[in-house]
Short mmCIF file of C-alpha atoms in Angstrom, two decimals:
data_model
loop_
_atom_site.label_atom_id
_atom_site.label_comp_id
_atom_site.label_asym_id
_atom_site.label_seq_id
_atom_site.Cartn_x
_atom_site.Cartn_y
_atom_site.Cartn_z
CA UNK A 1 136.79 19.84 89.23
CA UNK A 2 137.99 16.34 90.12
CA UNK A 3 137.04 14.00 92.93
CA UNK A 4 139.04 10.89 93.78
CA UNK A 5 137.95 8.46 96.50
CA UNK A 6 140.00 5.42 97.44
CA UNK A 7 140.58 2.72 100.01
CA UNK A 8 143.51 0.45 100.91
CA UNK A 9 143.12 -2.90 102.71
CA UNK A 10 145.94 -5.10 103.98
CA UNK A 11 146.79 -8.40 105.64
CA UNK A 12 147.45 -6.86 109.08
CA UNK A 13 143.91 -5.51 109.29
CA UNK A 14 144.96 -2.41 107.41
CA UNK A 15 142.12 -0.14 106.42
CA UNK A 16 142.80 3.28 104.94
CA UNK A 17 140.03 5.27 103.23
CA UNK A 18 141.18 8.47 101.53
CA UNK A 19 139.92 11.27 99.35
CA UNK A 20 141.41 13.89 97.03
CA UNK A 21 139.10 16.72 95.96
CA UNK A 22 139.94 19.73 93.84
CA UNK A 23 138.15 22.38 91.86
CA UNK A 24 137.28 26.08 91.48
CA UNK A 25 135.43 28.03 94.17
CA UNK A 26 134.45 30.92 91.92
CA UNK A 27 132.99 31.02 88.42
CA UNK A 28 136.03 32.75 86.97
CA UNK A 29 138.38 30.16 88.46
CA UNK A 30 140.48 32.73 90.30
CA UNK A 31 139.85 30.98 93.62
CA UNK A 32 140.34 27.21 93.78
CA UNK A 33 140.94 24.53 96.38
CA UNK A 34 142.35 21.07 96.95
CA UNK A 35 141.60 18.78 99.88
CA UNK A 36 143.46 15.58 100.77
CA UNK A 37 142.41 13.47 103.77
CA UNK A 38 142.78 9.94 105.08
CA UNK A 39 142.37 7.81 108.17
CA UNK A 40 144.40 4.67 108.77
CA UNK A 41 144.36 1.71 111.13
CA UNK A 42 146.77 -1.24 110.98
CA UNK A 43 148.09 -3.91 113.31
CA UNK A 44 151.81 -3.61 113.93
CA UNK A 45 154.02 -6.38 112.52
CA UNK A 46 155.73 -6.99 115.88
CA UNK A 47 154.24 -8.19 119.18
CA UNK A 48 152.61 -5.06 120.52
CA UNK A 49 149.03 -4.53 121.69
CA UNK A 50 149.12 -1.02 120.25
CA UNK A 51 147.99 -0.64 116.64
CA UNK A 52 149.04 2.07 114.20
CA UNK A 53 146.39 4.76 113.80
CA UNK A 54 146.74 7.89 111.70
CA UNK A 55 144.52 10.78 110.70
CA UNK A 56 145.60 13.30 108.10
CA UNK A 57 143.95 16.30 106.47
CA UNK A 58 145.46 18.92 104.19
CA UNK A 59 143.35 21.70 102.64
CA UNK A 60 144.97 24.08 100.14
CA UNK A 61 143.49 27.35 98.87
CA UNK A 62 144.88 29.05 95.76
CA UNK A 63 144.07 32.61 94.72
CA UNK A 64 145.08 33.84 91.27
CA UNK A 65 145.01 37.49 92.27
CA UNK A 66 145.94 38.54 88.74
CA UNK A 67 147.72 37.11 85.72
CA UNK A 68 151.01 38.03 87.43
CA UNK A 69 150.26 37.35 91.11
CA UNK A 70 149.41 34.11 92.94
CA UNK A 71 148.83 33.27 96.59
CA UNK A 72 148.58 29.70 97.93
CA UNK A 73 147.62 28.99 101.54
CA UNK A 74 148.31 25.55 102.98
CA UNK A 75 147.36 23.67 106.14
CA UNK A 76 148.37 20.17 107.15
CA UNK A 77 147.35 18.29 110.28
CA UNK A 78 148.56 14.82 111.28
CA UNK A 79 147.65 12.81 114.37
CA UNK A 80 149.39 9.45 114.77
CA UNK A 81 149.70 6.81 117.48
CA UNK A 82 151.86 3.73 117.15
CA UNK A 83 153.90 1.25 119.24
CA UNK A 84 157.07 2.57 120.82
CA UNK A 85 159.41 0.06 119.26
CA UNK A 86 163.04 0.09 120.39
CA UNK A 87 163.98 -2.89 118.24
CA UNK A 88 166.20 -5.87 118.99
CA UNK A 89 169.59 -6.37 120.65
CA UNK A 90 172.98 -7.69 119.56
CA UNK A 91 174.43 -10.89 120.95
CA UNK A 92 178.07 -11.61 120.23
CA UNK A 93 178.94 -10.32 116.77
CA UNK A 94 175.40 -10.43 115.32
CA UNK A 95 171.77 -9.69 116.09
CA UNK A 96 170.35 -12.00 118.78
CA UNK A 97 168.92 -15.21 117.36
CA UNK A 98 165.36 -14.68 118.56
CA UNK A 99 162.10 -14.26 116.62
CA UNK A 100 162.25 -10.94 114.81
CA UNK A 101 158.71 -10.07 115.85
CA UNK A 102 159.60 -10.37 119.56
CA UNK A 103 158.95 -7.28 121.65
CA UNK A 104 161.67 -6.53 124.22
CA UNK A 105 159.70 -3.68 125.73
CA UNK A 106 156.13 -4.03 126.99
CA UNK A 107 153.06 -4.76 124.80
CA UNK A 108 151.42 -1.46 125.69
CA UNK A 109 154.40 0.81 124.94
CA UNK A 110 153.27 3.64 122.67
CA UNK A 111 154.31 6.86 120.99
CA UNK A 112 151.95 9.52 119.71
CA UNK A 113 152.58 12.64 117.68
CA UNK A 114 150.44 15.58 116.68
CA UNK A 115 151.77 17.96 114.03
CA UNK A 116 150.15 21.08 112.62
CA UNK A 117 151.68 22.99 109.69
CA UNK A 118 150.30 26.19 108.20
CA UNK A 119 151.83 28.53 105.69
CA UNK A 120 151.58 30.36 102.42
CA UNK A 121 153.45 30.81 99.12
CA UNK A 122 153.24 34.14 97.31
CA UNK A 123 154.64 34.94 93.87
CA UNK A 124 154.54 38.11 91.80
CA UNK A 125 155.96 38.28 88.27
CA UNK A 126 157.15 41.80 87.43
CA UNK A 127 157.77 40.66 83.84
CA UNK A 128 158.55 37.50 81.93
CA UNK A 129 162.13 37.72 83.27
CA UNK A 130 161.79 38.87 86.88
CA UNK A 131 159.71 37.58 89.79
CA UNK A 132 159.65 37.70 93.58
CA UNK A 133 158.64 34.80 95.81
CA UNK A 134 157.79 34.83 99.48
CA UNK A 135 156.86 31.92 101.70
CA UNK A 136 156.11 31.29 105.37
CA UNK A 137 155.73 28.08 107.41
CA UNK A 138 154.69 27.51 111.00
CA UNK A 139 154.99 24.03 112.50
CA UNK A 140 153.61 22.99 115.87
CA UNK A 141 154.94 19.56 116.85
CA UNK A 142 154.07 17.51 119.94
CA UNK A 143 155.59 14.05 120.45
CA UNK A 144 154.86 11.92 123.52
CA UNK A 145 156.51 8.56 124.17
CA UNK A 146 156.00 6.09 127.02
CA UNK A 147 157.47 2.63 127.38
CA UNK A 148 160.12 0.23 128.60
CA UNK A 149 163.36 1.55 127.19
CA UNK A 150 165.58 -1.37 126.14
CA UNK A 151 168.65 0.78 125.53
CA UNK A 152 169.61 0.89 129.18
CA UNK A 153 171.39 -2.47 129.23
CA UNK A 154 173.54 -4.27 129.99
CA UNK A 155 172.68 -7.66 128.51
CA UNK A 156 173.89 -10.89 130.10
CA UNK A 157 174.79 -12.76 126.92
CA UNK A 158 174.77 -16.11 128.71
CA UNK A 159 171.39 -15.95 130.43
CA UNK A 160 169.72 -13.46 128.07
CA UNK A 161 168.69 -11.11 130.88
CA UNK A 162 168.39 -7.53 129.59
CA UNK A 163 168.08 -4.52 131.88
CA UNK A 164 165.48 -1.95 130.85
CA UNK A 165 164.23 1.29 132.31
CA UNK A 166 160.82 2.88 131.93
CA UNK A 167 160.80 6.37 130.53
CA UNK A 168 158.39 9.07 129.55
CA UNK A 169 159.50 11.57 126.93
CA UNK A 170 157.54 14.70 126.07
CA UNK A 171 158.94 16.82 123.22
CA UNK A 172 157.30 20.00 121.94
CA UNK A 173 158.45 22.57 119.43
CA UNK A 174 157.22 25.63 117.56
CA UNK A 175 159.07 26.46 114.35
CA UNK A 176 158.72 29.62 112.25
CA UNK A 177 160.31 29.86 108.79
CA UNK A 178 160.22 32.84 106.41
CA UNK A 179 161.87 32.98 103.00
CA UNK A 180 161.95 35.67 100.33
CA UNK A 181 163.83 35.57 97.06
CA UNK A 182 164.06 37.29 93.69
CA UNK A 183 164.69 35.40 90.45
CA UNK A 184 165.77 37.21 87.32
CA UNK A 185 166.86 36.34 83.77
CA UNK A 186 169.15 38.66 81.81
CA UNK A 187 172.06 38.64 79.36
CA UNK A 188 175.53 40.14 79.40
CA UNK A 189 176.46 40.10 75.75
CA UNK A 190 176.03 36.53 74.52
CA UNK A 191 176.04 35.04 78.05
CA UNK A 192 172.68 34.30 79.67
CA UNK A 193 172.17 34.51 83.44
CA UNK A 194 169.50 33.34 85.85
CA UNK A 195 170.16 35.01 89.20
CA UNK A 196 168.64 34.01 92.53
CA UNK A 197 169.00 36.35 95.52
CA UNK A 198 167.30 35.44 98.76
CA UNK A 199 166.92 35.80 102.50
CA UNK A 200 165.54 33.29 104.99
CA UNK A 201 164.84 33.47 108.71
CA UNK A 202 163.86 30.79 111.17
CA UNK A 203 163.19 30.37 114.86
CA UNK A 204 162.56 27.18 116.77
CA UNK A 205 161.41 27.07 120.39
CA UNK A 206 161.52 23.56 121.82
CA UNK A 207 161.12 21.91 125.19
CA UNK A 208 161.90 18.41 126.34
CA UNK A 209 160.93 16.50 129.46
CA UNK A 210 162.54 13.15 130.25
CA UNK A 211 161.19 11.15 133.20
CA UNK A 212 162.37 7.69 134.16
CA UNK A 213 162.12 5.03 136.80
CA UNK A 214 165.78 4.58 137.80
CA UNK A 215 165.21 1.01 138.94
CA UNK A 216 165.80 -1.57 136.17
CA UNK A 217 162.92 -3.67 134.85
CA UNK A 218 164.78 -6.70 133.42
CA UNK A 219 163.43 -9.03 130.75
CA UNK A 220 164.78 -12.26 129.33
CA UNK A 221 165.19 -12.02 125.57
CA UNK A 222 164.81 -15.81 125.12
CA UNK A 223 161.75 -16.27 127.35
CA UNK A 224 160.19 -12.85 127.97
CA UNK A 225 157.62 -12.36 130.70
CA UNK A 226 155.65 -9.14 130.37
CA UNK A 227 153.72 -7.10 132.88
CA UNK A 228 156.36 -4.81 134.38
CA UNK A 229 155.19 -1.32 135.34
CA UNK A 230 157.12 1.68 136.63
CA UNK A 231 157.18 2.39 140.35
CA UNK A 232 157.87 6.12 140.38
CA UNK A 233 158.97 8.30 137.49
CA UNK A 234 161.61 10.89 138.33
CA UNK A 235 162.25 13.98 136.25
CA UNK A 236 165.87 13.62 135.07
CA UNK A 237 165.94 16.17 132.24
CA UNK A 238 163.95 19.33 131.64
CA UNK A 239 165.36 21.67 129.02
CA UNK A 240 164.22 24.54 126.83
CA UNK A 241 166.02 25.49 123.64
CA UNK A 242 165.69 28.49 121.35
CA UNK A 243 167.41 28.38 117.98
CA UNK A 244 167.42 31.37 115.62
CA UNK A 245 168.97 31.62 112.18
CA UNK A 246 169.53 34.02 109.33
CA UNK A 247 170.53 33.00 105.82
CA UNK A 248 171.46 35.16 102.83
CA UNK A 249 172.23 33.54 99.49
CA UNK A 250 173.16 34.47 95.94
CA UNK A 251 173.29 32.13 92.98
CA UNK A 252 173.89 32.56 89.26
CA UNK A 253 173.16 29.96 86.59
CA UNK A 254 175.24 30.97 83.59
CA UNK A 255 174.79 29.74 80.03
CA UNK A 256 178.29 30.21 78.64
CA UNK A 257 177.34 28.46 75.39
CA UNK A 258 174.49 26.40 74.03
CA UNK A 259 176.07 23.23 75.44
CA UNK A 260 177.89 24.61 78.51
CA UNK A 261 176.28 25.69 81.80
CA UNK A 262 177.91 26.98 84.98
CA UNK A 263 176.38 27.44 88.44
CA UNK A 264 177.98 29.64 91.10
CA UNK A 265 176.46 30.19 94.53
CA UNK A 266 177.33 31.42 98.00
CA UNK A 267 175.34 31.34 101.22
CA UNK A 268 175.97 33.11 104.51
CA UNK A 269 174.31 31.64 107.57
CA UNK A 270 174.29 32.84 111.17
CA UNK A 271 172.79 30.74 113.98
CA UNK A 272 172.28 31.44 117.66
CA UNK A 273 171.25 28.72 120.09
CA UNK A 274 170.41 29.07 123.76
CA UNK A 275 169.72 26.05 125.96
CA UNK A 276 168.38 26.23 129.51
CA UNK A 277 168.64 23.17 131.76
CA UNK A 278 165.88 23.44 134.36
CA UNK A 279 166.03 21.85 137.84
CA UNK A 280 165.37 18.11 137.99
CA UNK A 281 165.36 15.30 140.51
CA UNK A 282 169.15 15.10 140.58
CA UNK A 283 170.17 18.72 140.01
CA UNK A 284 168.39 21.61 141.77
CA UNK A 285 170.17 24.29 139.74
CA UNK A 286 169.33 26.10 136.52
CA UNK A 287 172.02 26.53 133.90
CA UNK A 288 171.99 28.34 130.57
CA UNK A 289 174.44 28.01 127.70
CA UNK A 290 174.59 29.98 124.48
CA UNK A 291 176.33 29.29 121.22
CA UNK A 292 176.76 31.59 118.19
CA UNK A 293 177.99 30.24 114.87
CA UNK A 294 178.27 31.50 111.33
CA UNK A 295 179.56 30.19 108.04
CA UNK A 296 179.93 30.93 104.34
CA UNK A 297 179.08 27.88 102.23
CA UNK A 298 179.83 27.90 98.48
CA UNK A 299 178.44 25.75 95.71
CA UNK A 300 179.65 25.41 92.15
CA UNK A 301 178.60 23.19 89.29
CA UNK A 302 179.25 22.74 85.59
CA UNK A 303 177.40 20.82 82.87
CA UNK A 304 178.87 20.16 79.42
CA UNK A 305 176.88 18.47 76.66
CA UNK A 306 179.29 17.13 73.99
CA UNK A 307 176.41 15.63 71.99
CA UNK A 308 172.66 16.16 72.30
CA UNK A 309 171.68 13.14 74.48
CA UNK A 310 174.78 13.13 76.76
CA UNK A 311 175.72 15.55 79.57
CA UNK A 312 178.90 15.54 81.65
CA UNK A 313 178.74 17.29 84.99
CA UNK A 314 180.71 18.10 88.12
CA UNK A 315 179.70 19.84 91.34
CA UNK A 316 181.09 20.90 94.68
CA UNK A 317 179.06 22.10 97.67
CA UNK A 318 179.54 22.75 101.37
CA UNK A 319 176.94 22.48 104.13
CA UNK A 320 176.40 23.98 107.56
CA UNK A 321 173.74 22.50 109.86
CA UNK A 322 173.29 23.60 113.49
CA UNK A 323 173.35 20.75 115.99
CA UNK A 324 170.32 20.69 118.28
CA UNK A 325 172.08 18.06 120.41
CA UNK A 326 174.01 18.87 123.60
CA UNK A 327 176.74 17.18 125.59
CA UNK A 328 176.53 15.86 129.16
CA UNK A 329 176.99 19.41 130.52
CA UNK A 330 174.13 20.75 128.41
CA UNK A 331 176.44 22.65 126.04
CA UNK A 332 175.25 22.54 122.39
CA UNK A 333 177.52 20.66 120.02
CA UNK A 334 179.40 22.47 117.30
CA UNK A 335 177.44 22.71 114.03
CA UNK A 336 177.73 19.89 111.55
CA UNK A 337 179.71 20.86 108.46
CA UNK A 338 180.10 18.99 105.22
CA UNK A 339 181.79 19.00 101.82
CA UNK A 340 180.52 17.11 98.79
CA UNK A 341 182.14 16.57 95.41
CA UNK A 342 180.45 14.73 92.55
CA UNK A 343 181.22 14.03 88.89
CA UNK A 344 179.00 12.15 86.52
CA UNK A 345 177.49 11.53 83.13
CA UNK A 346 173.81 11.59 82.21
CA UNK A 347 172.42 10.11 79.00
CA UNK A 348 168.96 10.22 77.44
CA UNK A 349 168.40 7.00 75.50
CA UNK A 350 165.66 5.64 73.24
CA UNK A 351 164.69 9.09 72.07
CA UNK A 352 164.59 10.47 75.60
CA UNK A 353 162.26 7.79 77.00
CA UNK A 354 165.05 6.24 79.12
CA UNK A 355 167.46 8.22 81.29
CA UNK A 356 170.69 6.83 82.75
CA UNK A 357 172.95 8.58 85.25
CA UNK A 358 176.39 7.45 86.46
CA UNK A 359 178.01 9.40 89.31
CA UNK A 360 181.15 9.29 91.44
CA UNK A 361 180.74 11.01 94.80
CA UNK A 362 182.81 11.99 97.82
CA UNK A 363 181.04 13.30 100.93
CA UNK A 364 182.75 14.36 104.17
CA UNK A 365 181.00 15.50 107.35
CA UNK A 366 182.41 16.90 110.58
CA UNK A 367 180.81 17.16 114.03
CA UNK A 368 178.14 14.52 113.40
CA UNK A 369 176.10 14.03 116.58
CA UNK A 370 175.99 10.50 118.02
CA UNK A 371 174.67 9.21 121.37
CA UNK A 372 177.06 9.39 124.30
CA UNK A 373 177.60 5.77 125.43
CA UNK A 374 178.16 7.00 128.99
CA UNK A 375 175.09 9.23 129.25
CA UNK A 376 171.64 8.39 127.86
CA UNK A 377 170.64 12.08 127.89
CA UNK A 378 173.65 13.42 126.03
CA UNK A 379 175.35 13.24 122.65
CA UNK A 380 178.87 13.73 121.38
CA UNK A 381 180.31 14.83 118.04
CA UNK A 382 181.98 11.94 116.25
CA UNK A 383 184.70 14.03 114.60
CA UNK A 384 184.69 13.31 110.86
CA UNK A 385 183.13 10.70 108.61
CA UNK A 386 183.59 10.16 104.89
CA UNK A 387 181.53 8.38 102.23
CA UNK A 388 182.86 7.67 98.75
CA UNK A 389 181.35 5.65 95.99
CA UNK A 390 179.66 5.21 92.67
CA UNK A 391 175.98 5.19 91.81
CA UNK A 392 174.13 4.14 88.65
CA UNK A 393 170.47 5.06 88.07
CA UNK A 394 168.23 4.06 85.15
CA UNK A 395 164.61 5.14 84.75
CA UNK A 396 162.10 5.34 81.96
CA UNK A 397 160.16 3.42 79.33
CA UNK A 398 161.93 0.59 77.48
CA UNK A 399 158.99 -0.26 75.21
CA UNK A 400 155.40 1.02 75.12
CA UNK A 401 153.88 -0.01 78.44
CA UNK A 402 157.16 -1.41 79.83
CA UNK A 403 158.73 0.86 82.48
CA UNK A 404 161.76 0.40 84.68
CA UNK A 405 163.43 2.07 87.66
CA UNK A 406 166.79 0.61 88.74
CA UNK A 407 169.76 1.75 90.73
CA UNK A 408 173.00 0.35 92.09
CA UNK A 409 175.35 2.00 94.58
CA UNK A 410 178.76 1.05 95.90
CA UNK A 411 179.67 3.03 99.01
CA UNK A 412 182.76 3.08 101.18
CA UNK A 413 181.84 4.88 104.41
CA UNK A 414 184.25 5.18 107.32
CA UNK A 415 185.22 7.28 110.31
CA UNK A 416 188.22 9.44 109.42
CA UNK A 417 188.55 11.46 112.65
CA UNK A 418 187.14 10.58 116.04
CA UNK A 419 186.53 12.14 119.43
CA UNK A 420 185.07 8.90 120.79
CA UNK A 421 187.01 5.80 121.81
CA UNK A 422 183.93 3.73 120.87
CA UNK A 423 184.12 5.00 117.27
CA UNK A 424 187.80 4.68 116.31
CA UNK A 425 189.31 6.01 113.09
CA UNK A 426 189.08 3.49 110.26
CA UNK A 427 185.83 1.87 111.41
CA UNK A 428 182.99 1.59 108.94
CA UNK A 429 179.94 3.74 109.54
CA UNK A 430 177.01 1.91 111.12
CA UNK A 431 174.21 0.90 108.78
CA UNK A 432 176.04 1.77 105.54
CA UNK A 433 176.14 -1.17 103.09
CA UNK A 434 178.92 -1.39 100.53
CA UNK A 435 176.47 -2.74 97.93
CA UNK A 436 172.86 -1.70 97.40
CA UNK A 437 170.68 -2.66 94.41
CA UNK A 438 167.03 -1.90 93.64
CA UNK A 439 164.88 -2.76 90.65
CA UNK A 440 161.21 -2.15 89.92
CA UNK A 441 159.67 -2.88 86.53
CA UNK A 442 156.06 -2.81 85.34
CA UNK A 443 154.26 -3.76 82.16
CA UNK A 444 150.77 -2.67 81.20
CA UNK A 445 148.88 -4.26 78.29
CA UNK A 446 148.27 -1.54 75.73
CA UNK A 447 145.41 -2.85 73.61
CA UNK A 448 142.80 -5.56 73.23
CA UNK A 449 140.32 -6.94 75.73
CA UNK A 450 142.95 -6.94 78.52
CA UNK A 451 144.01 -3.32 77.98
CA UNK A 452 144.74 -1.68 81.34
CA UNK A 453 145.92 -4.90 83.02
CA UNK A 454 149.39 -4.42 84.51
CA UNK A 455 152.05 -6.46 86.29
CA UNK A 456 155.00 -5.39 88.40
CA UNK A 457 158.08 -7.14 89.74
CA UNK A 458 160.86 -5.77 91.89
CA UNK A 459 163.93 -6.70 93.90
CA UNK A 460 165.87 -5.05 96.73
CA UNK A 461 169.34 -6.16 97.73
CA UNK A 462 171.20 -4.60 100.65
CA UNK A 463 174.68 -5.83 101.49
CA UNK A 464 176.21 -6.63 104.86
CA UNK A 465 176.45 -3.69 107.26
CA UNK A 466 178.02 -2.89 110.62
CA UNK A 467 175.52 -2.45 113.44
CA UNK A 468 177.33 0.27 115.38
CA UNK A 469 180.25 2.63 114.94
CA UNK A 470 182.31 0.44 117.27
CA UNK A 471 181.86 -2.30 114.62
CA UNK A 472 181.10 -4.75 117.40
CA UNK A 473 178.41 -6.64 115.45
CA UNK A 474 177.20 -7.13 111.90
CA UNK A 475 173.87 -7.03 110.09
CA UNK A 476 173.41 -9.70 107.43
CA UNK A 477 172.71 -8.84 103.83
CA UNK A 478 169.21 -9.45 102.49
CA UNK A 479 167.31 -9.88 99.23
CA UNK A 480 163.60 -9.03 98.94
CA UNK A 481 161.12 -9.74 96.16
CA UNK A 482 158.09 -7.54 95.51
CA UNK A 483 155.25 -7.83 93.00
CA UNK A 484 152.05 -6.14 91.90
CA UNK A 485 148.95 -6.71 89.78
CA UNK A 486 146.84 -3.76 88.67
CA UNK A 487 143.89 -3.00 86.45
CA UNK A 488 142.77 0.38 85.22
CA UNK A 489 139.63 1.08 83.25
CA UNK A 490 137.85 4.33 82.50
CA UNK A 491 137.70 6.28 85.77
CA UNK A 492 138.63 3.53 88.25
CA UNK A 493 141.66 1.45 89.13
CA UNK A 494 142.42 -1.49 91.40
CA UNK A 495 145.68 -3.07 92.48
CA UNK A 496 147.26 -5.76 94.62
CA UNK A 497 150.78 -5.08 95.94
CA UNK A 498 152.96 -7.76 97.50
CA UNK A 499 156.01 -6.78 99.56
CA UNK A 500 158.62 -9.24 100.84
CA UNK A 501 156.91 -11.96 98.84
CA UNK A 502 158.91 -14.81 100.42
CA UNK A 503 158.63 -13.54 104.01
CA UNK A 504 162.37 -13.03 104.48
CA UNK A 505 163.63 -12.19 107.97
CA UNK A 506 165.96 -9.21 107.74
CA UNK A 507 167.25 -6.20 109.64
CA UNK A 508 166.14 -3.09 107.83
CA UNK A 509 168.14 -0.53 109.78
CA UNK A 510 170.34 0.12 112.76
CA UNK A 511 170.66 3.62 114.12
CA UNK A 512 174.22 2.89 115.20
CA UNK A 513 173.41 3.89 118.76
CA UNK A 514 174.61 0.72 120.48
CA UNK A 515 173.97 -2.97 120.99
CA UNK A 516 170.81 -2.75 123.11
CA UNK A 517 168.27 -0.81 121.04
CA UNK A 518 167.42 0.77 117.66
CA UNK A 519 168.16 -2.42 115.71
CA UNK A 520 165.02 -2.63 113.61
CA UNK A 521 163.74 -5.73 111.78
CA UNK A 522 161.85 -5.23 108.53
CA UNK A 523 158.26 -6.19 107.80
CA UNK A 524 157.43 -9.72 106.73
CA UNK A 525 155.12 -10.67 103.88
CA UNK A 526 152.67 -7.84 103.26
CA UNK A 527 149.79 -7.66 100.82
CA UNK A 528 147.83 -4.47 100.21
CA UNK A 529 144.80 -4.13 97.99
CA UNK A 530 143.69 -0.74 96.77
CA UNK A 531 140.77 0.67 94.85
CA UNK A 532 140.07 4.22 93.73
CA UNK A 533 137.51 5.91 91.54
CA UNK A 534 137.59 9.38 90.03
CA UNK A 535 134.55 11.37 89.03
#
């Protein structure tokens, strides 16, 4: 049995009590449980009246039916409400020079989501070498959004007047996933095999309602005046989608020698998608479209260890992901397909306490869905995009009590084929920095009267990025500093975490969906204190 109770407090009136309980339910320990729960309330860092509230609970029940058979049943429920933030806008070739906490919607805009997940994991071990696993998940998701949508545009770059439309979006889905696989270890002569054979099924039923006031509700980005409300909301999109899929896969991990491993895998996937466009305010007709797709996707990998602490590896894999998006006629987009190649070296240093990994990668994707600039309700497939680069990761313990996690990535990401005149071939992908560096290091005093006192320091650097696939504006690079102080003694611990220590203004992300929305500033200086006790 273990019981952990904690609380987090922050500078934007954050309060988050939580608990983590676990233990046996029967004397023999065959039946046990774990319960995680929290509630959260925090003011948003931009100018909205709506706060962030979240409730979460997740009970887990585990039954050791026998020494060879286990059953775990899981439930997870989340209820969250937060501002509906559509971000900032671009002006000229950069983000508009306005306060980054400025709200270009309305103060009361909100989004709420309610998600329920239930499922189980079952495993039976026939022997030490063979076992069967079966799992099931059901997810019920409801997302409701209401607010002044800033993505309507256009923006008068001289006066600062931005057109907006009010919209209500109601999205619901029920998803069922079932997976069964068999794992077995055996030898053929001197060659060892670990074989995985499996089958998975899924079905997703989703519905989406989009209502809007077609009359613009303008706002001035330099001197906003709030208080606009919708006149009448018209139903402009009502669609139901059913997506069903079947996957069959086979994989073999082969030990060709003590220092040489090979992985071979193949997956077959078949997906059917049917979309029904129901009558709306502008179209009295019902239309149904269906799309059937299938693919074989291979994967292969090899690891060679020339000396004990060093491994050389290479891998190739393909992907196949059905597109839930549809074009302006309601026809589902072709599935997204991808190919990834990677080579690298991994080294265990300082007796295995520190691990370093250096990788070269090449990733290509086709049919990536992006918003249609001529239709707010539709999407188009961009054609092909490619990312190439190098990544270095280091993690572990340098000295007793001194730990480090660091990584650097150089990425060249560009559009290599295009079906969209707004995303021409050769343009850089929106939001993808060429240079990205992160470091977090901590030291904890190991002995003496200050034993358990710890300090942390970290840095994040993200290079300049393009804001959209048209490359019409740029996002500046940024450098953040983070720090922490912690103290741990016996069965309790306390900490202070500081993020963005110098209150840097920066753009954290751009969804690449245009100049008028989804350009998101990052949080300013944030301090969070936490305390937890275990008994």
